[in-house]
Amino acid sequence: MGAQEPVSGSAVAGRSVALRADDAMAVARLYADYAAALDEARYDDWVALFAPDCRYLVQPRENHDRGLPLATMALEGQGMLRDRVHAVRNTLFHAPYYQRHVIGAARVRAVLAGDTAKPLRVATEANYVVLRTHVQQPAEILSAGRHLDELVRVGDDWCFGLKHVVFDTELIPNSLIYPI
């Protein structure tokens, strides 16, 4: 499920593709649900936002910009996402902290399947910042960057076919425990 070439409705000169209002609202709701599920540690809900054959990649910007495939985290399919959730809940030990995901408005970069009247797969981009707050300490920026995603239509709704998180720095404080 790699990146696909646009079939119609590609963005021109950096401009976004306009979707129908109901699709635009569904895309905005998907990103809001994504952030809320992670912030509230509802990891089963997080997994449900993905297509069964999804890909989830977390990659430093340096590797992405150079076209290098090495990713900090690469998960294939909902089964691997559930494995990661199991690890977060049951096997990883760390000082507890809270996360807060701030995700900017997603812009549709291209329609990859279907057409603008009824898109079936779209490429989107959204900037993000994840704040981390340890108990009795000030919040700090854990990660900042952008989501380069492919969304797949499921009925009248959308889910992530590809979630590609590109973080701007080459360093992540300590380790990457929770999804970004």
Coordinates of N, CA, C and O in Angstrom, one line a residue:
M1 N 0.8 -1.2 0.0 CA 0.0 0.0 0.0 C 0.9 1.2 0.0 O 0.9 2.0 0.9
G2 N 1.7 1.4 -1.0 CA 2.6 2.5 -1.1 C 1.9 3.8 -1.6 O 0.7 3.7 -2.0
A3 N 2.6 4.9 -1.7 CA 2.1 6.1 -2.3 C 1.7 5.9 -3.7 O 2.3 5.2 -4.5
Q4 N 0.5 6.4 -4.1 CA 0.0 6.2 -5.4 C 0.0 7.6 -6.2 O 0.0 8.6 -5.5
E5 N 0.0 7.5 -7.5 CA 0.0 8.7 -8.3 C -1.5 9.2 -8.3 O -2.4 8.4 -8.4
P6 N -1.7 10.5 -8.3 CA -3.0 11.1 -8.4 C -3.7 10.7 -9.7 O -3.0 10.6 -10.8
V7 N -5.0 10.4 -9.7 CA -5.7 10.1 -10.9 C -6.6 11.3 -11.3 O -6.9 11.4 -12.5
S8 N -7.0 12.1 -10.4 CA -7.7 13.3 -10.8 C -7.7 14.3 -9.6 O -7.4 13.9 -8.5
G9 N -8.0 15.5 -9.8 CA -8.1 16.5 -8.8 C -6.8 16.8 -8.0 O -6.8 17.0 -6.8
S10 N -5.7 16.7 -8.7 CA -4.4 17.0 -8.0 C -4.4 18.5 -7.7 O -4.9 19.3 -8.4
A11 N -3.7 18.8 -6.6 CA -3.5 20.2 -6.2 C -2.6 20.9 -7.2 O -1.7 20.3 -7.7
V12 N -2.9 22.1 -7.5 CA -2.1 22.8 -8.5 C -1.3 23.9 -7.8 O -1.8 24.6 -7.0
A13 N 0.0 23.9 -8.1 CA 0.9 24.9 -7.5 C 0.7 25.1 -6.0 O 0.6 26.2 -5.5
G14 N 0.7 23.9 -5.3 CA 0.6 24.0 -3.8 C -0.8 24.2 -3.3 O -0.9 24.4 -2.1
R15 N -1.8 24.3 -4.1 CA -3.2 24.5 -3.6 C -3.8 23.2 -3.3 O -3.5 22.2 -3.9
S16 N -4.7 23.3 -2.3 CA -5.4 22.1 -1.9 C -6.5 21.7 -2.9 O -7.0 22.5 -3.6
V17 N -6.9 20.4 -2.9 CA -8.0 20.0 -3.6 C -9.3 20.2 -2.8 O -9.3 19.8 -1.6
A18 N -10.3 20.8 -3.4 CA -11.6 21.0 -2.7 C -12.4 19.7 -2.7 O -12.6 19.1 -3.7
L19 N -12.9 19.3 -1.5 CA -13.8 18.2 -1.4 C -15.2 18.7 -1.1 O -15.4 19.8 -0.7
R20 N -16.2 17.9 -1.4 CA -17.6 18.2 -1.0 C -17.6 18.5 0.5 O -16.8 17.9 1.3
A21 N -18.5 19.3 1.0 CA -18.5 19.7 2.4 C -18.6 18.5 3.3 O -18.0 18.4 4.4
D22 N -19.4 17.5 3.0 CA -19.6 16.3 3.9 C -18.3 15.5 3.9 O -17.9 15.0 5.0
D23 N -17.5 15.4 2.8 CA -16.2 14.7 2.9 C -15.2 15.5 3.7 O -14.4 15.0 4.4
A24 N -15.2 16.9 3.5 CA -14.3 17.7 4.2 C -14.5 17.6 5.7 O -13.6 17.5 6.5
M25 N -15.8 17.6 6.1 CA -16.1 17.4 7.5 C -15.7 16.1 8.1 O -15.2 15.9 9.2
A26 N -15.9 15.0 7.3 CA -15.5 13.7 7.7 C -14.0 13.6 7.8 O -13.5 12.9 8.8
V27 N -13.2 14.2 7.0 CA -11.8 14.2 7.1 C -11.3 15.0 8.4 O -10.5 14.5 9.1
A28 N -11.9 16.1 8.6 CA -11.6 16.9 9.8 C -12.0 16.1 11.1 O -11.2 16.0 12.1
R29 N -13.1 15.4 11.1 CA -13.5 14.5 12.2 C -12.5 13.4 12.4 O -12.2 13.0 13.5
L30 N -12.0 12.8 11.3 CA -11.1 11.7 11.4 C -9.8 12.1 12.2 O -9.3 11.5 13.1
Y31 N -9.3 13.3 11.8 CA -8.1 13.8 12.5 C -8.4 14.2 13.9 O -7.5 14.0 14.8
A32 N -9.5 14.8 14.2 CA -9.9 15.1 15.6 C -10.1 13.8 16.4 O -9.6 13.8 17.6
D33 N -10.7 12.8 15.9 CA -10.8 11.5 16.6 C -9.5 10.9 16.8 O -9.3 10.3 17.9
Y34 N -8.6 11.0 15.9 CA -7.2 10.5 16.0 C -6.5 11.1 17.2 O -6.0 10.4 18.1
A35 N -6.5 12.4 17.3 CA -5.9 13.1 18.4 C -6.6 12.8 19.7 O -5.9 12.5 20.7
A36 N -7.9 12.8 19.8 CA -8.6 12.5 21.0 C -8.3 11.1 21.5 O -8.1 10.9 22.7
A37 N -8.3 10.1 20.6 CA -8.1 8.7 21.0 C -6.7 8.6 21.6 O -6.6 7.9 22.7
L38 N -5.7 9.2 21.1 CA -4.4 9.1 21.7 C -4.3 9.9 23.0 O -3.7 9.4 23.9
D39 N -4.8 11.1 23.0 CA -4.7 11.9 24.2 C -5.5 11.3 25.4 O -5.1 11.4 26.6
E40 N -6.5 10.5 25.1 CA -7.3 9.9 26.2 C -6.9 8.4 26.4 O -7.6 7.7 27.1
A41 N -5.8 8.0 25.7 CA -5.3 6.6 25.8 C -6.4 5.6 25.5 O -6.5 4.5 26.0
R42 N -7.2 5.9 24.5 CA -8.2 4.9 24.0 C -7.6 4.3 22.7 O -8.0 4.6 21.6
Y43 N -6.7 3.4 23.0 CA -5.9 2.8 21.9 C -6.7 1.9 21.0 O -6.4 1.8 19.8
D44 N -7.7 1.2 21.5 CA -8.5 0.4 20.6 C -9.3 1.2 19.6 O -9.4 0.9 18.5
D45 N -9.7 2.4 20.1 CA -10.4 3.4 19.2 C -9.4 3.9 18.2 O -9.8 4.1 17.0
W46 N -8.1 4.1 18.6 CA -7.1 4.5 17.7 C -6.9 3.5 16.5 O -6.9 3.9 15.4
V47 N -6.8 2.2 16.9 CA -6.6 1.2 15.9 C -7.8 1.2 14.9 O -7.7 1.0 13.7
A48 N -9.0 1.4 15.4 CA -10.2 1.4 14.6 C -10.3 2.5 13.5 O -11.1 2.4 12.6
L49 N -9.4 3.5 13.7 CA -9.4 4.6 12.7 C -8.6 4.2 11.4 O -8.5 5.0 10.5
F50 N -8.0 3.0 11.4 CA -7.2 2.5 10.3 C -7.8 1.4 9.5 O -8.6 0.6 10.0
A51 N -7.5 1.4 8.2 CA -7.9 0.3 7.4 C -7.3 -1.0 7.8 O -6.1 -0.9 8.3
P52 N -7.9 -2.1 7.6 CA -7.2 -3.4 8.0 C -5.8 -3.6 7.4 O -4.9 -4.1 8.1
D53 N -5.6 -3.2 6.2 CA -4.3 -3.4 5.5 C -3.4 -2.1 5.6 O -2.6 -1.8 4.7
C54 N -3.6 -1.3 6.6 CA -2.9 0.0 6.7 C -1.4 -0.1 6.9 O -0.9 -1.2 7.1
R55 N -0.8 1.0 6.8 CA 0.6 1.2 7.1 C 0.7 2.4 8.1 O 0.1 3.4 7.8
Y56 N 1.6 2.3 9.1 CA 1.8 3.3 10.0 C 3.4 3.5 10.1 O 4.1 2.6 10.5
L57 N 3.8 4.7 9.7 CA 5.3 4.9 9.7 C 5.6 6.2 10.5 O 4.8 7.2 10.3
V58 N 6.6 6.2 11.3 CA 7.1 7.3 11.9 C 8.6 7.5 11.5 O 9.4 6.6 11.7
Q59 N 8.9 8.6 10.9 CA 10.2 8.7 10.2 C 10.7 10.1 10.4 O 10.0 11.1 10.3
P60 N 12.1 10.2 10.6 CA 12.7 11.6 10.7 C 12.6 12.3 9.4 O 12.7 11.7 8.3
R61 N 12.5 13.6 9.4 CA 12.4 14.4 8.2 C 13.7 14.2 7.3 O 13.5 14.1 6.1
E62 N 14.8 14.1 7.9 CA 16.0 13.9 7.1 C 15.9 12.7 6.2 O 16.3 12.7 5.1
N63 N 15.5 11.5 6.8 CA 15.3 10.3 5.9 C 14.2 10.5 4.9 O 14.4 10.1 3.7
H64 N 13.1 11.1 5.3 CA 12.0 11.3 4.3 C 12.5 12.2 3.2 O 12.3 11.9 2.0
D65 N 13.1 13.3 3.5 CA 13.5 14.3 2.4 C 14.6 13.7 1.5 O 14.7 14.1 0.3
R66 N 15.4 12.7 2.0 CA 16.4 12.1 1.1 C 15.9 10.8 0.4 O 16.6 10.2 -0.3
G67 N 14.6 10.5 0.7 CA 14.0 9.3 0.1 C 14.5 8.0 0.7 O 14.4 7.0 0.1
L68 N 15.1 8.1 1.9 CA 15.6 6.9 2.6 C 14.4 6.2 3.3 O 13.6 6.8 4.0
P69 N 14.3 4.9 3.2 CA 13.2 4.2 3.8 C 13.2 4.0 5.3 O 12.2 3.6 5.9
L70 N 14.4 4.2 5.9 CA 14.5 3.9 7.4 C 13.5 4.7 8.2 O 13.5 5.9 8.1
A71 N 12.7 4.0 9.0 CA 11.7 4.7 9.8 C 12.0 4.3 11.3 O 12.5 3.2 11.6
T72 N 11.7 5.2 12.2 CA 11.8 4.9 13.6 C 10.8 3.8 14.0 O 11.1 3.0 14.9
M73 N 9.6 3.8 13.4 CA 8.6 2.8 13.6 C 7.9 2.5 12.3 O 7.5 3.5 11.6
A74 N 7.7 1.3 12.0 CA 7.0 0.9 10.8 C 6.1 -0.3 11.1 O 6.6 -1.4 11.4
L75 N 4.8 -0.1 11.0 CA 3.8 -1.1 11.3 C 3.0 -1.4 10.1 O 2.5 -0.4 9.4
E76 N 2.7 -2.6 9.8 CA 1.9 -3.0 8.7 C 0.6 -3.7 9.1 O 0.7 -4.8 9.7
G77 N -0.5 -3.1 8.9 CA -1.8 -3.7 9.2 C -2.3 -3.5 10.6 O -1.5 -3.2 11.5
Q78 N -3.6 -3.7 10.8 CA -4.1 -3.4 12.2 C -3.6 -4.4 13.2 O -3.5 -4.1 14.4
G79 N -3.2 -5.6 12.8 CA -2.6 -6.6 13.7 C -1.4 -6.0 14.4 O -1.2 -6.2 15.6
M80 N -0.5 -5.4 13.6 CA 0.7 -4.8 14.2 C 0.4 -3.6 15.0 O 1.1 -3.4 16.0
L81 N -0.6 -2.8 14.7 CA -1.0 -1.7 15.5 C -1.5 -2.3 16.9 O -1.2 -1.7 17.9
R82 N -2.3 -3.4 16.8 CA -2.8 -4.0 18.1 C -1.6 -4.5 18.9 O -1.6 -4.4 20.2
D83 N -0.6 -5.0 18.3 CA 0.6 -5.5 19.0 C 1.3 -4.3 19.7 O 1.7 -4.5 20.8
R84 N 1.3 -3.2 19.0 CA 2.0 -2.0 19.6 C 1.1 -1.5 20.8 O 1.7 -1.2 21.9
V85 N -0.2 -1.6 20.7 CA -1.1 -1.2 21.8 C -0.8 -2.2 23.0 O -0.7 -1.7 24.1
H86 N -0.7 -3.4 22.7 CA -0.4 -4.4 23.8 C 0.9 -4.1 24.5 O 1.0 -4.1 25.7
A87 N 1.9 -3.7 23.7 CA 3.2 -3.3 24.3 C 3.1 -2.1 25.2 O 3.6 -2.1 26.3
V88 N 2.4 -1.1 24.7 CA 2.2 0.1 25.5 C 1.5 -0.2 26.8 O 1.9 0.3 27.8
R89 N 0.5 -1.0 26.7 CA -0.3 -1.3 27.9 C 0.4 -2.3 28.9 O 0.1 -2.2 30.1
N90 N 1.1 -3.2 28.4 CA 1.5 -4.3 29.2 C 3.0 -4.6 29.4 O 3.4 -5.3 30.3
T91 N 3.8 -4.0 28.5 CA 5.3 -4.4 28.6 C 6.2 -3.3 28.7 O 7.4 -3.5 29.1
L92 N 5.8 -2.1 28.4 CA 6.7 -0.9 28.4 C 6.6 -0.3 29.8 O 5.6 0.0 30.3
F93 N 7.8 0.0 30.4 CA 7.9 0.6 31.7 C 8.6 1.9 31.5 O 9.7 2.0 31.0
H94 N 8.0 3.0 32.0 CA 8.5 4.4 31.9 C 7.9 5.3 32.9 O 6.8 4.9 33.5
A95 N 8.5 6.4 33.1 CA 7.8 7.4 34.0 C 6.6 7.9 33.3 O 6.5 8.2 32.1
P96 N 5.4 7.9 34.1 CA 4.2 8.2 33.4 C 4.1 9.7 33.0 O 4.7 10.6 33.6
Y97 N 3.5 9.9 31.9 CA 3.3 11.3 31.4 C 2.0 11.3 30.5 O 1.5 10.3 30.1
Y98 N 1.5 12.5 30.3 CA 0.4 12.8 29.5 C 0.8 13.3 28.2 O 1.9 14.0 28.1
Q99 N 0.0 13.1 27.1 CA 0.3 13.6 25.8 C -0.9 14.5 25.4 O -2.0 14.2 25.8
R100 N -0.6 15.5 24.6 CA -1.6 16.3 24.0 C -1.2 16.5 22.5 O -0.2 17.1 22.2
H101 N -2.0 16.0 21.6 CA -1.8 16.2 20.2 C -2.5 17.4 19.7 O -3.7 17.5 19.9
V102 N -1.8 18.3 19.0 CA -2.4 19.4 18.4 C -2.2 19.2 16.9 O -1.0 19.2 16.4
I103 N -3.2 19.0 16.1 CA -3.1 18.7 14.7 C -3.8 19.8 13.9 O -5.0 20.1 14.2
G104 N -3.1 20.4 13.0 CA -3.6 21.5 12.2 C -4.7 20.9 11.2 O -4.8 19.7 11.0
A105 N -5.3 21.8 10.5 CA -6.3 21.4 9.5 C -5.6 20.6 8.4 O -4.6 21.0 7.9
A106 N -6.2 19.5 8.1 CA -5.7 18.7 7.0 C -6.0 19.3 5.7 O -7.2 19.7 5.5
R107 N -5.1 19.3 4.8 CA -5.4 19.8 3.4 C -5.3 18.6 2.5 O -4.4 17.7 2.7
V108 N -6.1 18.5 1.6 CA -6.1 17.4 0.6 C -5.2 17.8 -0.5 O -5.4 18.8 -1.2
R109 N -4.2 17.0 -0.7 CA -3.1 17.2 -1.7 C -3.5 16.6 -3.0 O -3.1 17.2 -4.1
A110 N -4.2 15.5 -3.1 CA -4.6 14.9 -4.3 C -5.7 13.8 -4.1 O -5.8 13.3 -3.0
V111 N -6.5 13.6 -5.1 CA -7.4 12.5 -5.2 C -6.6 11.3 -5.8 O -6.2 11.5 -7.0
L112 N -6.5 10.2 -5.1 CA -5.7 9.1 -5.7 C -6.5 8.1 -6.3 O -6.0 7.3 -7.1
A113 N -7.8 8.0 -6.0 CA -8.7 7.1 -6.6 C -10.1 7.7 -6.6 O -10.5 8.3 -5.6
G114 N -10.9 7.4 -7.6 CA -12.2 8.0 -7.7 C -12.1 9.4 -8.3 O -11.1 9.6 -9.1
D115 N -13.0 10.3 -8.0 CA -12.9 11.7 -8.5 C -13.3 12.6 -7.5 O -13.7 12.2 -6.4
T116 N -13.2 13.9 -7.8 CA -13.5 14.9 -6.7 C -15.0 14.8 -6.3 O -15.3 15.2 -5.2
A117 N -15.9 14.3 -7.1 CA -17.3 14.2 -6.7 C -17.5 13.0 -5.7 O -18.3 13.1 -4.8
K118 N -16.7 12.0 -5.9 CA -16.8 10.8 -5.0 C -15.4 10.2 -4.9 O -15.1 9.2 -5.5
P119 N -14.5 10.9 -4.1 CA -13.2 10.3 -4.0 C -13.2 9.0 -3.2 O -14.0 8.9 -2.2
L120 N -12.3 8.1 -3.5 CA -12.2 6.8 -2.8 C -10.9 6.8 -2.0 O -10.9 6.0 -1.0
R121 N -9.9 7.5 -2.4 CA -8.6 7.5 -1.7 C -8.0 8.9 -2.0 O -8.0 9.4 -3.1
V122 N -7.6 9.6 -0.9 CA -7.0 10.9 -1.0 C -5.7 11.0 -0.3 O -5.5 10.3 0.7
A123 N -4.8 11.8 -0.7 CA -3.6 12.2 0.0 C -3.8 13.4 0.7 O -4.3 14.4 0.2
T124 N -3.5 13.4 2.0 CA -3.6 14.6 2.9 C -2.3 14.9 3.6 O -1.4 14.1 3.7
E125 N -2.3 16.2 4.1 CA -1.1 16.6 4.9 C -1.7 17.5 6.0 O -2.5 18.3 5.8
A126 N -1.1 17.3 7.2 CA -1.5 18.1 8.3 C -0.3 18.3 9.3 O 0.4 17.3 9.6
N127 N 0.0 19.5 9.7 CA 1.0 19.7 10.7 C 0.6 19.3 12.0 O -0.6 19.2 12.3
Y128 N 1.6 18.9 12.9 CA 1.2 18.5 14.2 C 2.3 18.9 15.2 O 3.4 19.2 14.9
V129 N 1.9 19.0 16.5 CA 2.8 19.1 17.6 C 2.2 18.2 18.7 O 1.0 18.1 18.9
V130 N 3.1 17.4 19.3 CA 2.7 16.6 20.5 C 3.4 17.1 21.7 O 4.7 17.2 21.7
L131 N 2.7 17.5 22.7 CA 3.2 18.0 24.0 C 3.2 16.8 25.0 O 2.3 16.0 25.0
R132 N 4.2 16.8 25.8 CA 4.4 15.7 26.8 C 4.5 16.4 28.2 O 5.2 17.4 28.3
T133 N 3.7 16.0 29.1 CA 3.7 16.5 30.5 C 3.9 15.4 31.5 O 3.0 14.5 31.6
H134 N 5.0 15.5 32.2 CA 5.3 14.6 33.3 C 4.6 15.2 34.5 O 4.4 16.4 34.6
V135 N 4.2 14.3 35.5 CA 3.6 14.7 36.7 C 4.4 15.8 37.4 O 5.7 15.6 37.5
Q136 N 3.8 16.9 37.8 CA 4.5 18.0 38.5 C 5.7 18.6 37.7 O 6.6 19.1 38.3
Q137 N 5.6 18.6 36.4 CA 6.6 19.3 35.6 C 5.9 20.0 34.5 O 4.8 19.7 34.1
P138 N 6.6 21.0 33.9 CA 5.9 21.8 32.8 C 5.9 20.9 31.6 O 6.7 20.0 31.4
A139 N 4.9 21.3 30.7 CA 4.8 20.6 29.4 C 6.0 20.9 28.6 O 6.6 22.0 28.7
E140 N 6.4 19.9 27.7 CA 7.5 20.1 26.8 C 7.1 19.6 25.4 O 6.2 18.7 25.3
I141 N 7.7 20.1 24.4 CA 7.4 19.5 23.1 C 8.1 18.2 22.9 O 9.3 18.1 23.0
L142 N 7.3 17.2 22.7 CA 7.9 15.8 22.4 C 8.2 15.7 20.9 O 9.3 15.1 20.6
S143 N 7.3 16.2 20.1 CA 7.5 16.0 18.6 C 6.8 17.0 17.9 O 5.7 17.4 18.3
A144 N 7.3 17.5 16.8 CA 6.6 18.4 15.8 C 7.0 17.9 14.4 O 8.1 17.5 14.1
G145 N 6.0 18.1 13.5 CA 6.3 17.7 12.1 C 5.0 17.8 11.4 O 4.1 18.6 11.6
R146 N 4.8 16.7 10.5 CA 3.6 16.7 9.7 C 3.2 15.2 9.4 O 4.0 14.3 9.5
H147 N 1.9 15.1 9.2 CA 1.3 13.8 8.8 C 1.1 13.8 7.3 O 0.5 14.8 6.8
L148 N 1.7 12.9 6.6 CA 1.5 12.7 5.2 C 0.8 11.5 5.0 O 1.3 10.4 5.0
D149 N -0.5 11.6 4.8 CA -1.4 10.4 4.9 C -2.1 10.1 3.6 O -2.3 11.0 2.8
E150 N -2.6 8.9 3.6 CA -3.6 8.5 2.5 C -4.8 8.0 3.3 O -4.7 7.1 4.1
L151 N -5.9 8.6 2.9 CA -7.2 8.2 3.5 C -8.0 7.4 2.6 O -8.0 7.7 1.4
V152 N -8.7 6.4 3.1 CA -9.5 5.5 2.3 C -11.0 5.6 2.7 O -11.3 5.7 3.9
R153 N -11.8 5.7 1.7 CA -13.3 5.8 2.0 C -13.8 4.4 2.4 O -13.5 3.4 1.8
V154 N -14.6 4.5 3.5 CA -15.3 3.3 3.9 C -16.7 3.7 4.1 O -17.1 4.4 5.1
G155 N -17.5 3.3 3.1 CA -18.9 3.8 3.1 C -18.9 5.3 2.9 O -18.4 5.8 2.0
D156 N -19.6 6.0 3.9 CA -19.6 7.5 3.8 C -18.5 8.1 4.7 O -18.5 9.3 4.9
D157 N -17.7 7.3 5.3 CA -16.6 7.8 6.2 C -15.3 7.5 5.7 O -15.1 6.9 4.6
W158 N -14.2 7.9 6.4 CA -12.8 7.8 6.0 C -12.0 7.1 7.1 O -12.4 7.2 8.3
C159 N -11.0 6.4 6.7 CA -10.0 5.8 7.6 C -8.6 6.0 7.1 O -8.5 6.4 5.9
F160 N -7.6 5.8 7.9 CA -6.2 5.9 7.4 C -5.8 4.6 6.7 O -5.8 3.5 7.3
G161 N -5.4 4.7 5.5 CA -4.8 3.6 4.8 C -3.3 3.7 5.0 O -2.6 2.7 5.1
L162 N -2.8 4.9 5.0 CA -1.3 5.2 5.3 C -1.3 6.3 6.3 O -1.8 7.4 6.0
K163 N -0.6 6.1 7.4 CA -0.4 7.2 8.3 C 1.2 7.3 8.3 O 1.9 6.5 8.8
H164 N 1.7 8.4 7.8 CA 3.1 8.6 7.6 C 3.5 9.9 8.4 O 3.2 11.0 8.0
V165 N 4.0 9.7 9.6 CA 4.4 10.8 10.5 C 5.8 11.1 10.2 O 6.7 10.3 10.3
V166 N 6.1 12.4 9.8 CA 7.4 12.8 9.5 C 7.7 13.9 10.6 O 7.2 15.0 10.6
F167 N 8.7 13.5 11.5 CA 9.0 14.5 12.6 C 10.2 15.3 12.1 O 11.1 14.8 11.5
D168 N 10.2 16.6 12.6 CA 11.2 17.5 12.0 C 12.6 17.4 12.6 O 13.5 17.8 11.9
T169 N 12.8 16.8 13.7 CA 14.1 16.7 14.3 C 14.6 15.2 14.1 O 13.8 14.3 13.9
E170 N 15.8 15.0 14.2 CA 16.4 13.7 14.2 C 16.3 13.0 15.5 O 16.6 11.8 15.7
L171 N 16.0 13.8 16.6 CA 16.0 13.2 17.9 C 14.6 13.2 18.5 O 13.8 14.2 18.3
I172 N 14.3 12.2 19.2 CA 13.1 12.1 20.0 C 13.5 11.9 21.5 O 14.3 11.0 21.8
P173 N 13.1 12.8 22.4 CA 13.5 12.7 23.8 C 13.3 11.2 24.3 O 12.2 10.7 24.2
N174 N 14.3 10.6 24.9 CA 14.2 9.3 25.5 C 13.8 8.2 24.4 O 14.7 7.7 23.8
S175 N 12.6 8.0 24.3 CA 12.1 6.9 23.3 C 10.7 7.2 22.8 O 10.0 8.0 23.4
L176 N 10.4 6.6 21.8 CA 9.0 6.7 21.3 C 8.2 5.6 21.8 O 8.3 4.4 21.5
I177 N 7.3 5.9 22.8 CA 6.5 4.9 23.5 C 5.1 4.9 22.9 O 4.6 3.9 22.4
Y178 N 4.4 6.0 22.9 CA 3.0 6.1 22.4 C 3.0 6.5 20.9 O 4.0 7.1 20.4
P179 N 2.0 6.2 20.2 CA 1.9 6.6 18.8 C 1.9 8.2 18.8 O 1.4 8.8 19.7
I180 N 2.3 8.7 17.7 CA 2.3 10.1 17.5 C 1.1 10.5 16.6 O 0.9 9.9 15.6

